[in-house]
Short mmCIF file of C-alpha atoms in Angstrom, two decimals:
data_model
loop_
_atom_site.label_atom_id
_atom_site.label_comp_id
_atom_site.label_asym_id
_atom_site.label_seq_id
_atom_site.Cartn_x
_atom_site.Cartn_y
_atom_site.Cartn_z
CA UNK K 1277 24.55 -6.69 -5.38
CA UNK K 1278 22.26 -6.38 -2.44
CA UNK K 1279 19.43 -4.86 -2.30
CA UNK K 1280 16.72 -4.00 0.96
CA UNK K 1281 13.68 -1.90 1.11
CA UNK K 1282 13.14 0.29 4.41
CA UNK K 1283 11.53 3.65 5.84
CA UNK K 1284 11.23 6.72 8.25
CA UNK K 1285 9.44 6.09 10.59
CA UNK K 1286 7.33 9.03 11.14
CA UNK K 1287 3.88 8.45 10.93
CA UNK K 1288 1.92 5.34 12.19
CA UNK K 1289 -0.54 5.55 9.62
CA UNK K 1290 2.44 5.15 6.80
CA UNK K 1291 4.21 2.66 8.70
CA UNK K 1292 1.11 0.15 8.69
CA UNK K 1293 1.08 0.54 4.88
CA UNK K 1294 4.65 0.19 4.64
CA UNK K 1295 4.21 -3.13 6.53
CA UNK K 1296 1.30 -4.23 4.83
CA UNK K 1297 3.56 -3.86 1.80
CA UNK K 1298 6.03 -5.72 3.02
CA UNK K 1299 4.25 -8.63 4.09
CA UNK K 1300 3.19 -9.02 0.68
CA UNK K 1301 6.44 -9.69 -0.49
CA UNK K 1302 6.75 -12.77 2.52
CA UNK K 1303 3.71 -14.18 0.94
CA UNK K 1304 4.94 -16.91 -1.84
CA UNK K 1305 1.73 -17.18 -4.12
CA UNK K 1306 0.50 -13.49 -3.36
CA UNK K 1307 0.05 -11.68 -6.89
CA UNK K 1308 -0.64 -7.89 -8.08
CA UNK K 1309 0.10 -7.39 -12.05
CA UNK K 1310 -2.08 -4.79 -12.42
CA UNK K 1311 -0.94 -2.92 -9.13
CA UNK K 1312 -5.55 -2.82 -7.91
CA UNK K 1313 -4.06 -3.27 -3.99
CA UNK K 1314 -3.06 0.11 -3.85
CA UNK K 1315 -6.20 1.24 -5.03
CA UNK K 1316 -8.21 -1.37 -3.07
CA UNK K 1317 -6.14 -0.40 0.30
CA UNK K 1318 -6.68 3.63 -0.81
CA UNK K 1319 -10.87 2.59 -0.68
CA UNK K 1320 -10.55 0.66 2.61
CA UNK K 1321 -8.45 3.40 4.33
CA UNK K 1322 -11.57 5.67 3.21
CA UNK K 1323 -14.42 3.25 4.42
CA UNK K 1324 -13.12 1.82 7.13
CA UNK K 1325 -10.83 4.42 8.23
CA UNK K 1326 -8.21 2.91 11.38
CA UNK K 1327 -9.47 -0.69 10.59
CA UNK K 1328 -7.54 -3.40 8.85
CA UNK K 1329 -8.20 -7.27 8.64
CA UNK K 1330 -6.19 -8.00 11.68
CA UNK K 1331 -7.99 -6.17 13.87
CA UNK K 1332 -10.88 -8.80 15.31
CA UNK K 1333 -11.61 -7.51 18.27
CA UNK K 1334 -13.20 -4.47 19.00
CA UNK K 1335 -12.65 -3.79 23.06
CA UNK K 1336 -8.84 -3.62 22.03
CA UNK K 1337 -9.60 0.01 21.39
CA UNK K 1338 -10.40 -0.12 24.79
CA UNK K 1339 -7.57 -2.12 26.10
CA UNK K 1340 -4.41 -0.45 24.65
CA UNK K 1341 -5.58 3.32 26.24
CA UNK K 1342 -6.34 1.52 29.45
CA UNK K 1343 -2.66 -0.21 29.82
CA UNK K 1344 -0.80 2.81 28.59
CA UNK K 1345 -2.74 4.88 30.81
CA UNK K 1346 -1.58 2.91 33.90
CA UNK K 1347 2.19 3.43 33.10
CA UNK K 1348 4.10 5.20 35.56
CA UNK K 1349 5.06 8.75 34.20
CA UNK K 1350 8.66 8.47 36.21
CA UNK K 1351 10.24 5.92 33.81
CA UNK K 1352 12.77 6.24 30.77
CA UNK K 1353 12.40 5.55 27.44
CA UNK K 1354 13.22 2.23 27.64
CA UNK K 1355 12.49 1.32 31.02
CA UNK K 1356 8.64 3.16 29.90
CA UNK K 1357 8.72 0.56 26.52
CA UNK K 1358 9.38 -2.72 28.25
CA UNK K 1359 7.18 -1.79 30.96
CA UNK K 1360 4.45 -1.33 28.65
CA UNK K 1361 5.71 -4.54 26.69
CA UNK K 1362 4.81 -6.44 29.89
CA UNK K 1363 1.70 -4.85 30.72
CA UNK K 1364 0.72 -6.26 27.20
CA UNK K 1365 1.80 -9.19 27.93
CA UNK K 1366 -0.15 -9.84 30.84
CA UNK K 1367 -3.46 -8.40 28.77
CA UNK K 1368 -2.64 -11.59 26.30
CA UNK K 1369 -2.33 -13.87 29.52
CA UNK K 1370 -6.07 -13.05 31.29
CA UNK K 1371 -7.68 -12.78 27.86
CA UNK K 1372 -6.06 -16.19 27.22
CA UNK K 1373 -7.43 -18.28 30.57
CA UNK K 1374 -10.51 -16.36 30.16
CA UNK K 1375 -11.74 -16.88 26.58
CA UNK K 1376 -12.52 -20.30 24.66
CA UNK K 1377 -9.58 -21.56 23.07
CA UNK K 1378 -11.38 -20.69 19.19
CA UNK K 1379 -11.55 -16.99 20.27
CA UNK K 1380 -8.71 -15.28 18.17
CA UNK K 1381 -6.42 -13.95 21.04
CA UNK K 1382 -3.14 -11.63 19.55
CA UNK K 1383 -0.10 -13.17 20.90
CA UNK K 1384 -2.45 -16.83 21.49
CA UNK K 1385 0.40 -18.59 20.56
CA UNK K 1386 3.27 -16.45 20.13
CA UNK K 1387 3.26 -16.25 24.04
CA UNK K 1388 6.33 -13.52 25.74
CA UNK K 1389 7.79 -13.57 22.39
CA UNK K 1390 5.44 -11.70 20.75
CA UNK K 1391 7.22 -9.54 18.46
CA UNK K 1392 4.26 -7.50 17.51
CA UNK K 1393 1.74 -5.89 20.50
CA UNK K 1394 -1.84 -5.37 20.29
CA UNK K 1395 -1.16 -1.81 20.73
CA UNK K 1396 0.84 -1.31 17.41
CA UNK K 1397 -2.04 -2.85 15.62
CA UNK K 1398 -4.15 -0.54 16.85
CA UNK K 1399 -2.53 2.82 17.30
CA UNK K 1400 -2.98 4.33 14.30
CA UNK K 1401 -6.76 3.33 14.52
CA UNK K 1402 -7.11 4.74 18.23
CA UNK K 1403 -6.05 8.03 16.39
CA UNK K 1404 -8.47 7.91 13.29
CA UNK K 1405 -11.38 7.23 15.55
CA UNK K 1406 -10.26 10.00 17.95
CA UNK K 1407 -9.39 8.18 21.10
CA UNK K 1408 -5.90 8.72 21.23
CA UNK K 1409 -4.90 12.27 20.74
CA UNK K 1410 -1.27 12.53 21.01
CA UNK K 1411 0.01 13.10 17.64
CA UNK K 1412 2.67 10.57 17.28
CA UNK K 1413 4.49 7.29 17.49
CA UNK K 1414 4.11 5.09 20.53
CA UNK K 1415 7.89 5.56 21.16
CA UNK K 1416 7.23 9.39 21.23
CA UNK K 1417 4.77 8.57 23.51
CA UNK K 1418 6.57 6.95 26.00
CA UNK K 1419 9.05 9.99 25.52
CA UNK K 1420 6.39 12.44 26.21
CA UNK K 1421 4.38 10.76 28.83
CA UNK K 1422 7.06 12.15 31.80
CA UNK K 1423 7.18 15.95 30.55
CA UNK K 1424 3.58 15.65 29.75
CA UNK K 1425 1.18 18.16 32.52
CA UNK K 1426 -0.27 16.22 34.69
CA UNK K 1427 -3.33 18.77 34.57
CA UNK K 1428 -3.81 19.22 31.07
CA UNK K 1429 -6.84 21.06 31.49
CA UNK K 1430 -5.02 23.86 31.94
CA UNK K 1431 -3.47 25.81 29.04
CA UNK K 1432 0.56 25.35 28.26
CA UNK K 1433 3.51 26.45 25.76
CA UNK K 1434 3.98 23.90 23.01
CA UNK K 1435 6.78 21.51 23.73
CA UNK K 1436 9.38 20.93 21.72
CA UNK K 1437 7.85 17.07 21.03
CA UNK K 1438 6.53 17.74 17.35
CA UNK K 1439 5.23 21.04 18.81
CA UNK K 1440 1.43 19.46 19.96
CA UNK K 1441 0.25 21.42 22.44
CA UNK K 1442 1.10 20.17 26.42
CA UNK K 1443 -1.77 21.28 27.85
CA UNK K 1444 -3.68 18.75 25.85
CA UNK K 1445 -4.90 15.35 27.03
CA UNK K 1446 -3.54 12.08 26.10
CA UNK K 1447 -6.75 10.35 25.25
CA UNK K 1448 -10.76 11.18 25.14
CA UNK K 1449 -11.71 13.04 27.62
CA UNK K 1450 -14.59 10.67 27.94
CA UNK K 1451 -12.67 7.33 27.57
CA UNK K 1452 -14.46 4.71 30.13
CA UNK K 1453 -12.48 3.96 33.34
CA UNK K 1454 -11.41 0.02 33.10
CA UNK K 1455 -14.32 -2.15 34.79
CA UNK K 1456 -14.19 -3.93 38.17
CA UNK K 1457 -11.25 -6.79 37.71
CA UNK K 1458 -9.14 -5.12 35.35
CA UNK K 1459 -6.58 -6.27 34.41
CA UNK K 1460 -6.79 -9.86 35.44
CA UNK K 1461 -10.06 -10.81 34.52
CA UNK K 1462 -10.55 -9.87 31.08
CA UNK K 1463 -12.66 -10.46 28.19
CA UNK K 1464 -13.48 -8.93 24.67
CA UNK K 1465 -17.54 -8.44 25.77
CA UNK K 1466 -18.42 -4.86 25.81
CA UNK K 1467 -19.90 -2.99 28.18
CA UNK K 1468 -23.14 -0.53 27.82
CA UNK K 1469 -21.33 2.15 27.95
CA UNK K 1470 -18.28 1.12 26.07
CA UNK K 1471 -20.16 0.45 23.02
CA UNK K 1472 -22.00 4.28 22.99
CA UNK K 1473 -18.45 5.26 23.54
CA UNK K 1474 -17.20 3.67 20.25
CA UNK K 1475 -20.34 4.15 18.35
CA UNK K 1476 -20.08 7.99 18.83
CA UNK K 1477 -15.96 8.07 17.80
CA UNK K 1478 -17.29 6.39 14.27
CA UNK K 1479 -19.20 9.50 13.13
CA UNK K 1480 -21.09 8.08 10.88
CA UNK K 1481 -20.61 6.28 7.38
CA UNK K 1482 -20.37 2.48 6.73
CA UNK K 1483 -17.80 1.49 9.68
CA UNK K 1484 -20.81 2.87 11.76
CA UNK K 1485 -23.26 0.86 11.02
CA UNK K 1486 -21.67 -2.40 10.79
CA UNK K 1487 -19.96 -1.60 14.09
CA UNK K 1488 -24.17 -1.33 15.13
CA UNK K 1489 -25.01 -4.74 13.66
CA UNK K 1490 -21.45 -6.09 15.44
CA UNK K 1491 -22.56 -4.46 19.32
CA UNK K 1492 -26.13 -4.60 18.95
#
């Protein structure tokens, strides 16, 4: 009899503990008995809400709004996806020439067939910290981002995409513009005014301040 484990996916936030679970169970010599990795993920999730180990690099925050903002908004679903997909792509090709070859680079050596982006790493973090602030997946993202106003200052219906609100803006309304360069000369260094930017979308508590010792 066969047997397979699987979920809904509905909410970023569950799917990254859904696939944190599963990766446990790819792991030969990982053990639990006394079930503490719920508990210990349940503390993390509190401390260092939108963070998890694989996240190294803290300008991706900055990277995956920038590329997604740059999509065209006249696109299908799928033609809006692998469009994206290769916009990614290119982001792991100029941090790649342009960094040392220790630097830990997502997609380094997985190359075009990365199977996992940078920006599903960090979506459900861009949300936590308040960057992003459309209320779903990416995929209902790309399925919004052509109905979505393109003056969302001004006040609109809900839609009938999880009923958020059109009128309101895709990201911070105070989410840096890409430097000078973008996106083919790259690197993970923040600027001035990137790193007040992230500092204030911590609040405050432990994330905070070793995000201060981190940037400096």
């Amino acid at each position: 009899m066969n047997s397979a484990i699987g979920w809904i996916d509905f909410d970023e936030t569950e799917r990254d503990r859904a696939q944190r679970l599963m990766d446990l169970f790819r792991e030969q010599d990982s053990r639990d008995e006394l079930g503490l990795g719920a508990i210990r993920d349940s503390i993390a999730d509190h401390l260092f809400p939108g963070t998890s180990t694989i996240q190294t690099r803290l300008r991706y925050m900055l990277f995956i709004p920038w590329v997604l903002r740059s999509l065209p908004s006249n696109l299908g679903l799928r033609e809006m996806a692998a469009k994206a997909r290769q916009k990614e792509i290119e982001l792991v090709r100029a941090l790649i020439s342009g960094a040392p070859k220790d630097v830990g680079i997502i997609g380094r050596d997985a190359g075009d067939k990365l199977k996992r982006l940078p920006s599903s790493v960090y979506w459900s973090g861009l949300e936590s910290w308040g960057i992003r602030h459309f209320p779903g997946s990416i995929d209902a993202y790309f399925a919004a981002l052509p109905h979505w106003p393109k003056d969302a200052a001004k006040d609109h219906a809900e839609d009938d995409l999880g009923g958020a609100p059109r009128g309101r803006s895709l990201w911070h309304e105070r989410l840096p513009d890409p430097p000078a360069g973008w996106p083919e000369n790259v690197n993970f260094e923040l600027k001035p005014d990137e790193a007040s930017f992230l500092l204030d979308r911590l609040g405050s508590g432990p994330i905070k301040l070793l995000a201060r010792d981190v940037i400096g």
